[in-house]
Amino acid sequence: MILRSIFNRLLFLLVFIPACAQISDETQQSNEVKTTPYELEIPVGFTEPVLAEDNPLNQEKIALGQKLFFDPLLSKDSSISCASCHFTHKAFSDTVRFSIGVDDSLGIRNAPPLFNLAWNEAYMRDGGVPTLAMQVISPIQDEREMHNTVMDVIDRLNVHPEYPQLFQTAFNDSITPFTLTRAIEAFEWTLISGNSPFDRFEYQQEEKALSPSAQRGWELFKSDRLNCIQCHSEFNFTNNTYQCNGLYENYEDVGRARITHDSTDIGKFKVPSLRNLGFTAPYFHDGSAADLNEVIDHYAAGGKKHFNQSELIGGFELNEQERFDLIEFLCSLNDSSFVSNTKKLNPSNIEL
Amino acid sequence: MRQYHLLLLVLLIIPFASCKKNNKKTGTYTMDFQVQTDDVNRELSYVFPNAANQDLKIELLQFYISDIILVDKKGEDCDIKDIELVKIGTDGKASLSYDIPAGDYTKLKFNLGVPKELNEADPTGFDDSDHPLHVSNNTYWGWATMYRFFSLEGRYDVEQDGTFDGTYAYHTGFEESFVSVEYDLNMSMGKDGAITNTFNINLASLFDNGANSVDVVTEPTYHGNYEEVNLSVRVMNNLKSSLSME
């Protein structure tokens, strides 16, 4: 075994001399630069997230990622930042159906909230982006969003009075596509929301955290009549699959099929978390439901019978009390401590 | 980073294992690319007519070639390079050079496009700025998380009156557009030898190619819409047809 591993190492060195420069960088990093390690605080009831190994967390990196997230320098005309579509007071979602990018261009999907991203298995509503770091490139390049190039962002950061030093400290490295995307990824990992009244009730044994009405709503949510929990399951209220909930008979946005090119995936979207719905209206991939009553109307009517619609969407009747209870329950997933903390992250301190 | 190194390691080790490489005996193998019309070497911006008698001008012509392999006379594959970006300069030329083991070769093979495993990789992992897949090449489609295989952009002049009436831009991609080419060789590379193969790119064939023809006026763009992938496939097949080894 040992011999073999020595042999492998030698082979590695021989074949791979240019890329070894990177490895020795990494060793240097642990020796030289003093960064402050950071551990994510995982809420009770959540699993341990599997973070990408190429991006060890430290506080300097997170602070850098945060600064970048709020910096309009990333967009072509320096007019918008990530936070222009992902609002801090809205659990990082947008208030309008379709976000406005540079040159007033209109997006094609509703901007989703950003929290508990470390548990996502894929990113975007169609799951087309495999890692959170890779996701960063998309808004920078998208002509309907920041309409810039990664290299242009790097050139601007390089002549900035603060960024070169901040990258050096956080990564012991210069500003590269790799470090740029890892800084933002690190910041996004820290956006964790798991302290709603429901969490306190379910995981922290605080029986009074949920009103009797919300508790009845929770039972409805789990019932065979409504089936909600079949898709919106586990601690983040998603089973991380792609489903068609029958929003349309004909989908303008093919959803998951954009990635798989498979007609059985038309109209399927990643099952979204139902946390913080109180902050994230409008709902669905195109923001077509203005409030939770409209969402419930959709499910109660049993969908528009698209050919890929899940059998779990069969329709149901709710009396007034039950509808009220269900909404009470959904609202118990609002984590106001998360939102009041993230509001403070906004450096411009805009009165919201 | 670690995973990425492993991937590269695997990619690099395979070639060394399959090709009996005597490190001391190598020669230089060069692949030159040259833009032409009517068998005459041209600069990139040379104006030429298509079959419909419209004048065309090219402003950007670059494409990925991958898994460049020389087959030796025993039929064994000798892997030369996993991925290259051929960027045609304003002079109408591009050139790639490799040290290869001395020996006799009967075939050259490569693909036009980016192979699946590289196409799906994290582009920020290619952190050497000279890497063909580095994001500075501006060949990565962020929203689609994949590379553009071939970028062909330029202008057209419908009346041939010297005034350009519009632009076209084809950025091909997707596995469907990945095509392979193969050329027979009769090449003996001696120690310290130098051999060059020139690949002519016939500009007119990029557009006029029988059933694969592309109409710059009615279908002037391809930007990665999967529903129109057929256009991307046609453009790639035209690239393949336009290439010929001298």
Short mmCIF file of N, CA and C in Angstrom, two decimals, chain A residues 52-186:
data_model
loop_
_atom_site.label_atom_id
_atom_site.label_comp_id
_atom_site.label_asym_id
_atom_site.label_seq_id
_atom_site.Cartn_x
_atom_site.Cartn_y
_atom_site.Cartn_z
N ALA A 52 -18.44 21.86 -0.54
CA ALA A 52 -17.37 21.57 -1.50
C ALA A 52 -16.02 21.66 -0.78
N GLU A 53 -15.20 20.64 -0.99
CA GLU A 53 -13.93 20.57 -0.26
C GLU A 53 -12.92 21.61 -0.71
N ASP A 54 -13.14 22.15 -1.90
CA ASP A 54 -12.15 23.09 -2.43
C ASP A 54 -12.30 24.49 -1.84
N ASN A 55 -13.20 24.64 -0.88
CA ASN A 55 -13.45 25.98 -0.37
C ASN A 55 -13.57 26.00 1.15
N PRO A 56 -12.47 25.75 1.85
CA PRO A 56 -12.54 25.76 3.32
C PRO A 56 -12.97 27.14 3.82
N LEU A 57 -13.89 27.14 4.77
CA LEU A 57 -14.46 28.41 5.23
C LEU A 57 -13.52 29.17 6.16
N ASN A 58 -13.46 30.47 5.98
CA ASN A 58 -12.86 31.33 6.99
C ASN A 58 -13.61 32.65 7.00
N GLN A 59 -13.46 33.38 8.08
CA GLN A 59 -14.28 34.59 8.24
C GLN A 59 -13.93 35.66 7.21
N GLU A 60 -12.66 35.73 6.85
CA GLU A 60 -12.23 36.74 5.88
C GLU A 60 -12.88 36.50 4.52
N LYS A 61 -12.96 35.21 4.17
CA LYS A 61 -13.57 34.84 2.89
C LYS A 61 -15.06 35.20 2.87
N ILE A 62 -15.71 34.92 3.98
CA ILE A 62 -17.15 35.19 4.07
C ILE A 62 -17.40 36.70 3.98
N ALA A 63 -16.57 37.47 4.70
CA ALA A 63 -16.74 38.93 4.67
C ALA A 63 -16.48 39.46 3.26
N LEU A 64 -15.50 38.88 2.59
CA LEU A 64 -15.20 39.28 1.21
C LEU A 64 -16.37 38.94 0.29
N GLY A 65 -16.90 37.74 0.45
CA GLY A 65 -18.04 37.32 -0.37
C GLY A 65 -19.23 38.23 -0.15
N GLN A 66 -19.42 38.61 1.10
CA GLN A 66 -20.52 39.52 1.42
C GLN A 66 -20.34 40.87 0.72
N LYS A 67 -19.12 41.38 0.78
CA LYS A 67 -18.83 42.67 0.13
C LYS A 67 -19.10 42.58 -1.38
N LEU A 68 -18.68 41.48 -1.97
CA LEU A 68 -18.89 41.29 -3.41
C LEU A 68 -20.38 41.18 -3.75
N PHE A 69 -21.11 40.49 -2.88
CA PHE A 69 -22.54 40.27 -3.11
C PHE A 69 -23.28 41.61 -3.23
N PHE A 70 -22.83 42.58 -2.46
CA PHE A 70 -23.52 43.88 -2.44
C PHE A 70 -22.86 44.90 -3.36
N ASP A 71 -21.87 44.48 -4.15
CA ASP A 71 -21.11 45.46 -4.92
C ASP A 71 -21.59 45.54 -6.38
N PRO A 72 -22.11 46.70 -6.79
CA PRO A 72 -22.58 46.85 -8.18
C PRO A 72 -21.43 46.80 -9.20
N LEU A 73 -20.21 46.88 -8.73
CA LEU A 73 -19.05 46.75 -9.62
C LEU A 73 -19.12 45.49 -10.49
N LEU A 74 -19.85 44.50 -10.00
CA LEU A 74 -19.93 43.25 -10.75
C LEU A 74 -20.73 43.38 -12.05
N SER A 75 -21.59 44.39 -12.13
CA SER A 75 -22.44 44.50 -13.33
C SER A 75 -21.79 45.41 -14.36
N LYS A 76 -22.16 45.20 -15.61
CA LYS A 76 -21.56 45.87 -16.75
C LYS A 76 -21.43 47.38 -16.53
N ASP A 77 -22.55 48.03 -16.14
CA ASP A 77 -22.51 49.48 -15.99
C ASP A 77 -22.48 49.89 -14.51
N SER A 78 -22.06 48.97 -13.67
CA SER A 78 -21.97 49.21 -12.23
C SER A 78 -23.29 49.71 -11.64
N SER A 79 -24.40 49.24 -12.20
CA SER A 79 -25.69 49.73 -11.72
C SER A 79 -26.36 48.79 -10.73
N ILE A 80 -26.11 47.49 -10.85
CA ILE A 80 -26.81 46.57 -9.93
C ILE A 80 -25.84 45.57 -9.30
N SER A 81 -26.23 45.14 -8.10
CA SER A 81 -25.47 44.09 -7.41
C SER A 81 -26.37 42.86 -7.31
N CYS A 82 -25.83 41.80 -6.74
CA CYS A 82 -26.65 40.61 -6.51
C CYS A 82 -27.88 40.99 -5.68
N ALA A 83 -27.68 41.91 -4.73
CA ALA A 83 -28.76 42.27 -3.81
C ALA A 83 -29.84 43.12 -4.47
N SER A 84 -29.64 43.52 -5.73
CA SER A 84 -30.69 44.28 -6.41
C SER A 84 -31.85 43.39 -6.81
N CYS A 85 -31.58 42.07 -6.91
CA CYS A 85 -32.66 41.13 -7.21
C CYS A 85 -32.93 40.22 -6.02
N HIS A 86 -31.93 40.06 -5.19
CA HIS A 86 -32.06 39.21 -4.00
C HIS A 86 -32.03 40.13 -2.78
N PHE A 87 -33.21 40.64 -2.42
CA PHE A 87 -33.31 41.67 -1.38
C PHE A 87 -33.11 41.11 0.02
N THR A 88 -32.29 41.83 0.80
CA THR A 88 -32.00 41.36 2.16
C THR A 88 -33.25 41.30 3.03
N HIS A 89 -34.20 42.19 2.81
CA HIS A 89 -35.39 42.16 3.68
C HIS A 89 -36.46 41.21 3.16
N LYS A 90 -36.14 40.50 2.05
CA LYS A 90 -37.10 39.55 1.48
C LYS A 90 -36.50 38.15 1.45
N ALA A 91 -35.73 37.80 2.46
CA ALA A 91 -35.04 36.51 2.48
C ALA A 91 -34.28 36.30 1.16
N PHE A 92 -33.79 37.40 0.62
CA PHE A 92 -32.99 37.40 -0.62
C PHE A 92 -33.78 36.97 -1.85
N SER A 93 -35.10 37.25 -1.84
CA SER A 93 -35.86 37.05 -3.08
C SER A 93 -36.20 38.42 -3.64
N ASP A 94 -36.90 38.43 -4.79
CA ASP A 94 -37.27 39.70 -5.39
C ASP A 94 -38.74 39.97 -5.12
N THR A 95 -39.13 41.23 -5.21
CA THR A 95 -40.51 41.60 -4.91
C THR A 95 -41.40 41.54 -6.15
N VAL A 96 -40.76 41.50 -7.32
CA VAL A 96 -41.54 41.52 -8.56
C VAL A 96 -41.49 40.16 -9.23
N ARG A 97 -42.38 39.92 -10.19
CA ARG A 97 -42.41 38.62 -10.86
C ARG A 97 -41.09 38.35 -11.57
N PHE A 98 -40.65 39.32 -12.37
CA PHE A 98 -39.40 39.16 -13.11
C PHE A 98 -38.47 40.31 -12.76
N SER A 99 -37.24 39.96 -12.43
CA SER A 99 -36.29 40.98 -12.00
C SER A 99 -35.80 41.81 -13.18
N ILE A 100 -35.35 43.01 -12.86
CA ILE A 100 -34.82 43.92 -13.87
C ILE A 100 -33.29 43.88 -13.81
N GLY A 101 -32.67 43.60 -14.94
CA GLY A 101 -31.21 43.60 -15.00
C GLY A 101 -30.67 44.93 -15.51
N VAL A 102 -29.41 44.94 -15.97
CA VAL A 102 -28.84 46.19 -16.50
C VAL A 102 -29.59 46.57 -17.78
N ASP A 103 -29.55 47.85 -18.13
CA ASP A 103 -30.27 48.39 -19.29
C ASP A 103 -31.76 48.05 -19.24
N ASP A 104 -32.30 47.95 -18.02
CA ASP A 104 -33.73 47.68 -17.83
C ASP A 104 -34.22 46.41 -18.51
N SER A 105 -33.33 45.45 -18.71
CA SER A 105 -33.80 44.22 -19.36
C SER A 105 -34.55 43.35 -18.34
N LEU A 106 -35.57 42.68 -18.85
CA LEU A 106 -36.47 41.91 -18.00
C LEU A 106 -36.06 40.45 -17.98
N GLY A 107 -35.99 39.86 -16.79
CA GLY A 107 -35.64 38.44 -16.67
C GLY A 107 -36.79 37.55 -17.09
N ILE A 108 -36.54 36.24 -17.05
CA ILE A 108 -37.58 35.30 -17.51
C ILE A 108 -38.07 34.40 -16.38
N ARG A 109 -37.42 34.47 -15.21
CA ARG A 109 -37.91 33.69 -14.07
C ARG A 109 -37.93 34.57 -12.84
N ASN A 110 -38.74 34.16 -11.87
CA ASN A 110 -38.80 34.87 -10.60
C ASN A 110 -37.55 34.54 -9.77
N ALA A 111 -36.91 35.57 -9.23
CA ALA A 111 -35.68 35.35 -8.46
C ALA A 111 -36.02 34.62 -7.16
N PRO A 112 -35.44 33.46 -6.94
CA PRO A 112 -35.76 32.69 -5.73
C PRO A 112 -35.07 33.28 -4.51
N PRO A 113 -35.58 32.99 -3.31
CA PRO A 113 -34.87 33.43 -2.10
C PRO A 113 -33.54 32.67 -1.98
N LEU A 114 -32.62 33.20 -1.20
CA LEU A 114 -31.34 32.53 -0.98
C LEU A 114 -31.19 32.22 0.52
N PHE A 115 -31.40 30.99 0.88
CA PHE A 115 -31.08 30.52 2.24
C PHE A 115 -30.97 29.01 2.20
N ASN A 116 -30.26 28.45 3.15
CA ASN A 116 -30.05 27.00 3.23
C ASN A 116 -29.54 26.43 1.90
N LEU A 117 -28.75 27.23 1.20
CA LEU A 117 -28.24 26.81 -0.11
C LEU A 117 -27.23 25.67 0.03
N ALA A 118 -26.60 25.59 1.19
CA ALA A 118 -25.60 24.55 1.38
C ALA A 118 -26.21 23.15 1.29
N TRP A 119 -27.54 23.07 1.42
CA TRP A 119 -28.19 21.76 1.36
C TRP A 119 -28.76 21.46 -0.03
N ASN A 120 -28.71 22.44 -0.92
CA ASN A 120 -29.24 22.20 -2.27
C ASN A 120 -28.39 21.19 -3.01
N GLU A 121 -29.05 20.37 -3.81
CA GLU A 121 -28.28 19.42 -4.61
C GLU A 121 -27.93 19.99 -5.97
N ALA A 122 -28.67 21.00 -6.40
CA ALA A 122 -28.38 21.69 -7.66
C ALA A 122 -29.03 23.06 -7.57
N TYR A 123 -28.61 23.95 -8.45
CA TYR A 123 -29.05 25.34 -8.35
C TYR A 123 -29.86 25.75 -9.57
N MET A 124 -30.61 26.80 -9.40
CA MET A 124 -31.58 27.33 -10.36
C MET A 124 -32.86 26.51 -10.26
N ARG A 125 -33.93 27.10 -10.78
CA ARG A 125 -35.23 26.45 -10.66
C ARG A 125 -35.29 25.16 -11.48
N ASP A 126 -34.40 25.06 -12.47
CA ASP A 126 -34.35 23.82 -13.25
C ASP A 126 -33.18 22.93 -12.85
N GLY A 127 -32.45 23.32 -11.81
CA GLY A 127 -31.33 22.51 -11.35
C GLY A 127 -30.19 22.42 -12.35
N GLY A 128 -30.10 23.40 -13.25
CA GLY A 128 -29.12 23.33 -14.32
C GLY A 128 -27.68 23.60 -13.92
N VAL A 129 -27.47 24.13 -12.72
CA VAL A 129 -26.11 24.47 -12.29
C VAL A 129 -25.72 23.57 -11.12
N PRO A 130 -24.65 22.80 -11.29
CA PRO A 130 -24.34 21.78 -10.29
C PRO A 130 -23.75 22.29 -8.96
N THR A 131 -23.04 23.41 -8.97
CA THR A 131 -22.48 23.86 -7.70
C THR A 131 -22.79 25.34 -7.47
N LEU A 132 -22.74 25.72 -6.20
CA LEU A 132 -23.04 27.10 -5.86
C LEU A 132 -21.96 28.04 -6.41
N ALA A 133 -20.72 27.57 -6.45
CA ALA A 133 -19.64 28.40 -7.00
C ALA A 133 -19.88 28.64 -8.49
N MET A 134 -20.26 27.62 -9.22
CA MET A 134 -20.50 27.80 -10.65
C MET A 134 -21.70 28.71 -10.91
N GLN A 135 -22.63 28.71 -9.96
CA GLN A 135 -23.82 29.55 -10.14
C GLN A 135 -23.43 31.02 -10.26
N VAL A 136 -22.36 31.44 -9.58
CA VAL A 136 -21.98 32.85 -9.54
C VAL A 136 -21.74 33.41 -10.95
N ILE A 137 -21.23 32.56 -11.84
CA ILE A 137 -20.91 33.03 -13.19
C ILE A 137 -22.17 33.42 -13.96
N SER A 138 -23.25 32.71 -13.67
CA SER A 138 -24.47 32.91 -14.45
C SER A 138 -25.00 34.35 -14.39
N PRO A 139 -25.28 34.90 -13.19
CA PRO A 139 -25.79 36.28 -13.17
C PRO A 139 -24.78 37.29 -13.71
N ILE A 140 -23.49 37.04 -13.51
CA ILE A 140 -22.49 37.99 -14.01
C ILE A 140 -22.57 38.07 -15.53
N GLN A 141 -22.71 36.92 -16.18
CA GLN A 141 -22.69 36.89 -17.64
C GLN A 141 -24.05 37.14 -18.28
N ASP A 142 -25.12 36.77 -17.59
CA ASP A 142 -26.44 36.81 -18.23
C ASP A 142 -26.75 38.22 -18.71
N GLU A 143 -27.11 38.34 -19.99
CA GLU A 143 -27.35 39.68 -20.54
C GLU A 143 -28.61 40.31 -19.95
N ARG A 144 -29.49 39.47 -19.36
CA ARG A 144 -30.68 40.03 -18.72
C ARG A 144 -30.40 40.37 -17.25
N GLU A 145 -29.21 40.04 -16.78
CA GLU A 145 -28.89 40.34 -15.40
C GLU A 145 -27.72 41.33 -15.35
N MET A 146 -26.50 40.88 -15.07
CA MET A 146 -25.40 41.84 -14.93
C MET A 146 -24.66 42.11 -16.25
N HIS A 147 -24.88 41.24 -17.22
CA HIS A 147 -24.36 41.42 -18.58
C HIS A 147 -22.88 41.82 -18.63
N ASN A 148 -22.09 41.08 -17.90
CA ASN A 148 -20.67 41.39 -17.81
C ASN A 148 -19.87 40.14 -18.15
N THR A 149 -18.56 40.23 -18.09
CA THR A 149 -17.76 39.01 -18.20
C THR A 149 -16.96 38.84 -16.92
N VAL A 150 -16.66 37.61 -16.59
CA VAL A 150 -15.91 37.34 -15.37
C VAL A 150 -14.55 38.05 -15.40
N MET A 151 -13.92 38.05 -16.57
CA MET A 151 -12.60 38.68 -16.66
C MET A 151 -12.69 40.19 -16.45
N ASP A 152 -13.79 40.78 -16.91
CA ASP A 152 -13.95 42.21 -16.71
C ASP A 152 -14.11 42.53 -15.23
N VAL A 153 -14.87 41.70 -14.54
CA VAL A 153 -15.03 41.88 -13.09
C VAL A 153 -13.66 41.78 -12.42
N ILE A 154 -12.88 40.79 -12.83
CA ILE A 154 -11.57 40.60 -12.22
C ILE A 154 -10.65 41.80 -12.49
N ASP A 155 -10.70 42.31 -13.71
CA ASP A 155 -9.88 43.49 -14.02
C ASP A 155 -10.26 44.67 -13.13
N ARG A 156 -11.56 44.86 -12.93
CA ARG A 156 -11.99 45.97 -12.08
C ARG A 156 -11.60 45.75 -10.63
N LEU A 157 -11.74 44.52 -10.16
CA LEU A 157 -11.38 44.24 -8.76
C LEU A 157 -9.89 44.45 -8.56
N ASN A 158 -9.11 44.13 -9.59
CA ASN A 158 -7.66 44.24 -9.47
C ASN A 158 -7.16 45.67 -9.29
N VAL A 159 -7.92 46.64 -9.81
CA VAL A 159 -7.49 48.03 -9.66
C VAL A 159 -8.24 48.73 -8.52
N HIS A 160 -9.00 47.96 -7.78
CA HIS A 160 -9.76 48.51 -6.65
C HIS A 160 -8.81 48.69 -5.46
N PRO A 161 -9.02 49.76 -4.67
CA PRO A 161 -8.11 49.99 -3.55
C PRO A 161 -8.12 48.90 -2.47
N GLU A 162 -9.21 48.15 -2.34
CA GLU A 162 -9.27 47.18 -1.23
C GLU A 162 -9.23 45.72 -1.66
N TYR A 163 -9.89 45.40 -2.77
CA TYR A 163 -10.09 43.98 -3.07
C TYR A 163 -8.81 43.15 -3.19
N PRO A 164 -7.76 43.63 -3.88
CA PRO A 164 -6.60 42.74 -4.02
C PRO A 164 -6.09 42.25 -2.66
N GLN A 165 -6.04 43.14 -1.69
CA GLN A 165 -5.56 42.75 -0.36
C GLN A 165 -6.55 41.80 0.32
N LEU A 166 -7.84 42.07 0.15
CA LEU A 166 -8.85 41.22 0.78
C LEU A 166 -8.79 39.79 0.23
N PHE A 167 -8.57 39.65 -1.06
CA PHE A 167 -8.43 38.31 -1.65
C PHE A 167 -7.16 37.65 -1.13
N GLN A 168 -6.08 38.43 -1.10
CA GLN A 168 -4.82 37.89 -0.64
C GLN A 168 -4.97 37.32 0.77
N THR A 169 -5.64 38.07 1.61
CA THR A 169 -5.82 37.63 2.99
C THR A 169 -6.72 36.40 3.07
N ALA A 170 -7.83 36.45 2.37
CA ALA A 170 -8.82 35.37 2.49
C ALA A 170 -8.34 34.07 1.86
N PHE A 171 -7.61 34.18 0.73
CA PHE A 171 -7.25 32.97 -0.03
C PHE A 171 -5.75 32.74 -0.11
N ASN A 172 -4.96 33.72 0.31
CA ASN A 172 -3.54 33.71 0.02
C ASN A 172 -3.34 33.50 -1.48
N ASP A 173 -4.11 34.22 -2.24
CA ASP A 173 -4.09 34.05 -3.69
C ASP A 173 -4.59 35.34 -4.31
N SER A 174 -4.36 35.47 -5.60
CA SER A 174 -4.81 36.67 -6.30
C SER A 174 -6.29 36.53 -6.66
N ILE A 175 -6.78 37.52 -7.39
CA ILE A 175 -8.18 37.50 -7.81
C ILE A 175 -8.29 36.70 -9.09
N THR A 176 -8.93 35.56 -9.02
CA THR A 176 -9.09 34.69 -10.18
C THR A 176 -10.56 34.29 -10.26
N PRO A 177 -10.95 33.69 -11.39
CA PRO A 177 -12.33 33.19 -11.45
C PRO A 177 -12.61 32.23 -10.28
N PHE A 178 -11.60 31.47 -9.91
CA PHE A 178 -11.78 30.51 -8.82
C PHE A 178 -12.04 31.23 -7.49
N THR A 179 -11.16 32.17 -7.13
CA THR A 179 -11.32 32.82 -5.83
C THR A 179 -12.56 33.71 -5.80
N LEU A 180 -12.85 34.37 -6.92
CA LEU A 180 -14.06 35.22 -6.98
C LEU A 180 -15.31 34.40 -6.67
N THR A 181 -15.44 33.25 -7.33
CA THR A 181 -16.66 32.47 -7.15
C THR A 181 -16.69 31.81 -5.77
N ARG A 182 -15.50 31.46 -5.25
CA ARG A 182 -15.48 30.81 -3.92
C ARG A 182 -15.82 31.78 -2.80
N ALA A 183 -15.44 33.04 -2.95
CA ALA A 183 -15.75 34.02 -1.91
C ALA A 183 -17.27 34.18 -1.79
N ILE A 184 -17.93 34.33 -2.95
CA ILE A 184 -19.38 34.52 -2.92
C ILE A 184 -20.07 33.24 -2.43
N GLU A 185 -19.56 32.11 -2.87
CA GLU A 185 -20.12 30.84 -2.39
C GLU A 185 -20.04 30.75 -0.87
N ALA A 186 -18.88 31.12 -0.32
CA ALA A 186 -18.69 31.03 1.14
C ALA A 186 -19.72 31.89 1.86
#
